[in-house]
PDB file of C-alpha atoms in Angstrom:
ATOM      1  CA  UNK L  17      68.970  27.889 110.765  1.00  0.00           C
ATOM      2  CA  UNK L  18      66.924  30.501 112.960  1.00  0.00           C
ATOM      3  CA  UNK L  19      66.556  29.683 116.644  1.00  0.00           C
ATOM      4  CA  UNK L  20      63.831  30.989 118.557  1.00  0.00           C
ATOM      5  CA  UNK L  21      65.262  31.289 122.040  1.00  0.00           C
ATOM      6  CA  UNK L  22      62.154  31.801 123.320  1.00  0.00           C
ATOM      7  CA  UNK L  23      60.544  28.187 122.488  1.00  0.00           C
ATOM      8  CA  UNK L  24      64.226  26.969 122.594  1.00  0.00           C
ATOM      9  CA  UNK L  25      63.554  25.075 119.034  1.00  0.00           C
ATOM     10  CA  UNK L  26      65.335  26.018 115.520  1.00  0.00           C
ATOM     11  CA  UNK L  27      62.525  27.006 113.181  1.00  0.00           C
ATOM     12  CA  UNK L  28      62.369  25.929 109.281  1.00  0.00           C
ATOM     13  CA  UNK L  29      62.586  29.979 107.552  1.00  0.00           C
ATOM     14  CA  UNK L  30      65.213  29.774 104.681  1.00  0.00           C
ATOM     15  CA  UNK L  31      65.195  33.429 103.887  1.00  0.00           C
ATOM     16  CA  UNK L  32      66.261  34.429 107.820  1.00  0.00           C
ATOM     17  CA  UNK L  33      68.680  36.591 106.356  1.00  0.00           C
ATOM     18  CA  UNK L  34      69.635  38.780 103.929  1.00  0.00           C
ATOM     19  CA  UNK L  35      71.755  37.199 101.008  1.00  0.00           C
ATOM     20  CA  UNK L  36      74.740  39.121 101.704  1.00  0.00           C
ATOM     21  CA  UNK L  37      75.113  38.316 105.619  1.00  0.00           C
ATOM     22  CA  UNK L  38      73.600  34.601 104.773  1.00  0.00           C
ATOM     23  CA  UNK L  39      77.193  34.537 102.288  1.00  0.00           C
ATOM     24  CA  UNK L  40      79.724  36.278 105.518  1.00  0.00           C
ATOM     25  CA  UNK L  41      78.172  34.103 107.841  1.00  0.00           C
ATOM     26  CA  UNK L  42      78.909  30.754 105.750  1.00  0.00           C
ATOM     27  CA  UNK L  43      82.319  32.176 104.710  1.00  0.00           C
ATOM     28  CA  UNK L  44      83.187  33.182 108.565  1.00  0.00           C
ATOM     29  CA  UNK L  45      81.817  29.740 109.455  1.00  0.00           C
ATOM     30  CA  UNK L  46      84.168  27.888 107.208  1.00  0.00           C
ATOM     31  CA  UNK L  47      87.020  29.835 107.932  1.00  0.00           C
ATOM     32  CA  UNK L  48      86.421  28.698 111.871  1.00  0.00           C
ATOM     33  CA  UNK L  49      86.182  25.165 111.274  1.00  0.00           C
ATOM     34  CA  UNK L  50      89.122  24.866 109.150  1.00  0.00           C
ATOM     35  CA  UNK L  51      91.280  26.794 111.894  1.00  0.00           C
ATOM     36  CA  UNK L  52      89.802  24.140 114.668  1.00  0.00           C
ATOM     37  CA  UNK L  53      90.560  21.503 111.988  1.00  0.00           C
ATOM     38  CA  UNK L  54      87.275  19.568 112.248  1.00  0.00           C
ATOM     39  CA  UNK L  55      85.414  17.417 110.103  1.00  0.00           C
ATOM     40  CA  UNK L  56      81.903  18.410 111.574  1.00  0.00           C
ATOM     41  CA  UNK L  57      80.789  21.434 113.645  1.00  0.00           C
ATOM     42  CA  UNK L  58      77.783  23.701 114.524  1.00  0.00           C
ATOM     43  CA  UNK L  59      78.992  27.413 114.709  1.00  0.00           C
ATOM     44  CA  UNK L  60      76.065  29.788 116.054  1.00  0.00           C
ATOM     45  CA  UNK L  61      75.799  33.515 115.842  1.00  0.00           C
ATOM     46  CA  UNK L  62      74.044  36.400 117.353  1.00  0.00           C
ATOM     47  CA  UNK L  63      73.525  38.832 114.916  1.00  0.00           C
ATOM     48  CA  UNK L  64      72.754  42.373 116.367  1.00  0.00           C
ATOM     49  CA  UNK L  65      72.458  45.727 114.194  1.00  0.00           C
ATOM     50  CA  UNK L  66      73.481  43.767 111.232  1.00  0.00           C
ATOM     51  CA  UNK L  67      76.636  42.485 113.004  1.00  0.00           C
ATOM     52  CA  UNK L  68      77.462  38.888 113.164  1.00  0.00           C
ATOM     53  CA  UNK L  69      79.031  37.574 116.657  1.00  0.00           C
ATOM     54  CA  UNK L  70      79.753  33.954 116.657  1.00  0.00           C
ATOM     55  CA  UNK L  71      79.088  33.074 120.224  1.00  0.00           C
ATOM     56  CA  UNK L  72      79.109  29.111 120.361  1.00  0.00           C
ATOM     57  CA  UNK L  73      81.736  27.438 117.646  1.00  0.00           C
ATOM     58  CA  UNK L  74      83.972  24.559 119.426  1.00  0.00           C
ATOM     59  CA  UNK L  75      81.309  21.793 119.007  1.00  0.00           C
ATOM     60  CA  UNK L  76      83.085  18.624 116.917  1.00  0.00           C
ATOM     61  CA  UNK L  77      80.128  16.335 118.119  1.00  0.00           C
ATOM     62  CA  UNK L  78      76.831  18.834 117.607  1.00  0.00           C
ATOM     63  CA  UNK L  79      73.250  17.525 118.717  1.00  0.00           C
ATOM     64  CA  UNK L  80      72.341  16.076 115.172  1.00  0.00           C
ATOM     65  CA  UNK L  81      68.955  14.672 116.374  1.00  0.00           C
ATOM     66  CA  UNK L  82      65.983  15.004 114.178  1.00  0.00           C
ATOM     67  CA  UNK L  83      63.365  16.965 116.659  1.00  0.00           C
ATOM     68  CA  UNK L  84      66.530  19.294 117.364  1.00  0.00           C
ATOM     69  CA  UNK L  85      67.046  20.491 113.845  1.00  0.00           C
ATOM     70  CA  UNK L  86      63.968  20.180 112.395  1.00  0.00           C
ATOM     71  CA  UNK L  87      62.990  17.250 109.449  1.00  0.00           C
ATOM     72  CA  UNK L  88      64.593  19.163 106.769  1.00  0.00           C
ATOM     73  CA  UNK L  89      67.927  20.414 108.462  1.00  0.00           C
ATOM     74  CA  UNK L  90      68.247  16.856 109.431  1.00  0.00           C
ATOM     75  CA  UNK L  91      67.634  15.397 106.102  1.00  0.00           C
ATOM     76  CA  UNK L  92      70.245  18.089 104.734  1.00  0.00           C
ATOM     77  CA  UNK L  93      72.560  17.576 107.798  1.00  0.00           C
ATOM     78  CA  UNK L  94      72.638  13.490 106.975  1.00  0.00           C
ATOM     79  CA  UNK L  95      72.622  13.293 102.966  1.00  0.00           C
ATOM     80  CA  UNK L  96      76.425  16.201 103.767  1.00  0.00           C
ATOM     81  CA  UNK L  97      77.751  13.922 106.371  1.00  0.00           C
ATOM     82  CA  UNK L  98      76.898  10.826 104.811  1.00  0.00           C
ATOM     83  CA  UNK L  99      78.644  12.186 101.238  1.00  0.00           C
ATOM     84  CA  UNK L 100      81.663  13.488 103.698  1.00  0.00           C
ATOM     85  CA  UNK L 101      82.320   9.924 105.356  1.00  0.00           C
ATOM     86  CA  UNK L 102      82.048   8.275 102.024  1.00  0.00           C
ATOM     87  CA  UNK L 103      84.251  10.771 100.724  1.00  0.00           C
ATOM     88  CA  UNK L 104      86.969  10.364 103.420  1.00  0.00           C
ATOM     89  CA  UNK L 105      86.547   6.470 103.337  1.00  0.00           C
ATOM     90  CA  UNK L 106      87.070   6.191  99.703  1.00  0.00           C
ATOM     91  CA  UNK L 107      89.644   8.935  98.762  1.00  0.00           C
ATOM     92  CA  UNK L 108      91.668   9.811 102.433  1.00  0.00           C
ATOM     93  CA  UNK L 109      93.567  13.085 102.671  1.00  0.00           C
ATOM     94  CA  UNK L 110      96.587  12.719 103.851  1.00  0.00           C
ATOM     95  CA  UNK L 111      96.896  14.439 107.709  1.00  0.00           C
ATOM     96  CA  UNK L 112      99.790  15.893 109.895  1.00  0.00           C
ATOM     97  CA  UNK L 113     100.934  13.660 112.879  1.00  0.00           C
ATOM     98  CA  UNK L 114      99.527  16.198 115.378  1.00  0.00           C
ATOM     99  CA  UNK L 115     100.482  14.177 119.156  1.00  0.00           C
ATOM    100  CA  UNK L 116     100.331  15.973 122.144  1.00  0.00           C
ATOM    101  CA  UNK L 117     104.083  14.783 122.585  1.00  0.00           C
ATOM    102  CA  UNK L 118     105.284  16.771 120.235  1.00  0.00           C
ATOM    103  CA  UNK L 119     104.151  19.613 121.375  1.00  0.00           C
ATOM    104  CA  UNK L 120     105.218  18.819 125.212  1.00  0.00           C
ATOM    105  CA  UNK L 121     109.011  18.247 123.358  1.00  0.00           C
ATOM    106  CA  UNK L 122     108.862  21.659 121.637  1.00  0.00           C
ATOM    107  CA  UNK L 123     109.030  23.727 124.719  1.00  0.00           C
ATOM    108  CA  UNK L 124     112.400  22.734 126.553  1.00  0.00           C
ATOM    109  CA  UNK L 125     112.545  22.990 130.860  1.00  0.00           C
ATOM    110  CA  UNK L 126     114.473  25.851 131.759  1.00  0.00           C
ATOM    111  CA  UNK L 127     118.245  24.693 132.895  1.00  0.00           C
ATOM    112  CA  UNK L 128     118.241  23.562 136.128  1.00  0.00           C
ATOM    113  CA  UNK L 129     114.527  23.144 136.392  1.00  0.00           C
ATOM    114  CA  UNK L 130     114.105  19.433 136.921  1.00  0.00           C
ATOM    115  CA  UNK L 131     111.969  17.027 138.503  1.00  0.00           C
ATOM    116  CA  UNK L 132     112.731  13.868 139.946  1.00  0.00           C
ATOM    117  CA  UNK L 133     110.671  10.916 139.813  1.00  0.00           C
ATOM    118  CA  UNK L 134     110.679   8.535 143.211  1.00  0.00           C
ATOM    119  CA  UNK L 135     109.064   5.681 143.673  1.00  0.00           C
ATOM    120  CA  UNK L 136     105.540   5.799 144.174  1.00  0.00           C
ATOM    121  CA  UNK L 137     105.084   8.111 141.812  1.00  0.00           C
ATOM    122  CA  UNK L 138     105.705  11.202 143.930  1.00  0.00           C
ATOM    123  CA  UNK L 139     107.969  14.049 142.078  1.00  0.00           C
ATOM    124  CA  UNK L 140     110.068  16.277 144.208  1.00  0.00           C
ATOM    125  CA  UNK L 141     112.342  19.480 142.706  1.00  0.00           C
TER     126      UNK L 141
END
C-alpha cells in the first residue's frame, strides 16, 4: 500500500512499485514476521534511491480499520485474516512453550550474588 504522508491516508495504486522491489519487499516482510513470530503484522518501508528501509515492523495488533486502509485493502486484509483464524482453529500447529520463566532460569546469578526476601516485600543483598 502507498502512503501519502502528506494527507496522512494510504492511497489505492497497485502498481506503486516496480515488480522486482514489490517481490524483495514481500519476501523481506515475511522473513520479519516469522523472526518476531507473529500471526498478524503491518511492516512499513521507506524506499529511497531504490533502497528499501523498513522503518516501522513490531506491530502484532495494526490499525485494521476500514477508512485507514482504504475499502479494498480492508476487504483483502479481512477475507486473509478471516482464512488464517479458520485455518488455525481447524488445523492448530503445534507451538514451543515460550514462558518468560524459562528464560529468567537460563541465565544463573553469579555465586554469591543473592538477594534476600524480608517481609514486606523489601529485598536487601
Amino acid at each position: 500500500m502507498k502512503y501519502d504522508p502528506r494527507e496522512r491516508r494510504y492511497l489505492v495504486e497497485h502498481a506503486h512499485l516496480t515488480p522486482e522491489l514489490g517481490r524483495r519487499i514481500l519476501a523481506d516482510s515475511l522473513t520479519l514476521v516469522r523472526a518476531l513470530g507473529y500471526d498478524m503484522n503491518t511492516v512499513e518501508w521507506a524506499i529511497r534511491d531504490g533502497t528499501p528501509y523498513a522503518i516501522d515492523f513490531m506491530n502484532p495488533a495494526p490499525d485494521m480499520d476500514v477508512n485507514s486502509l482504504t475499502p479494498p485493502y480492508f476487504e483483502w486484509a479481512v477475507t486473509h485474516m478471516a482464512s488464517m483464524v479458520i485455518r488455525l482453529a481447524t488445523r492448530p500447529r503445534p507451538r514451543a512453550d515460550a514462558r518468560w520463566d524459562a528464560f529468567l532460569r537460563s541465565t544463573p546469578r553469579p555465586a554469591g550474588d543473592r538477594m534476600e526476601v524480608h517481609p514486606g516485600g523489601q529485598g536487601s543483598d
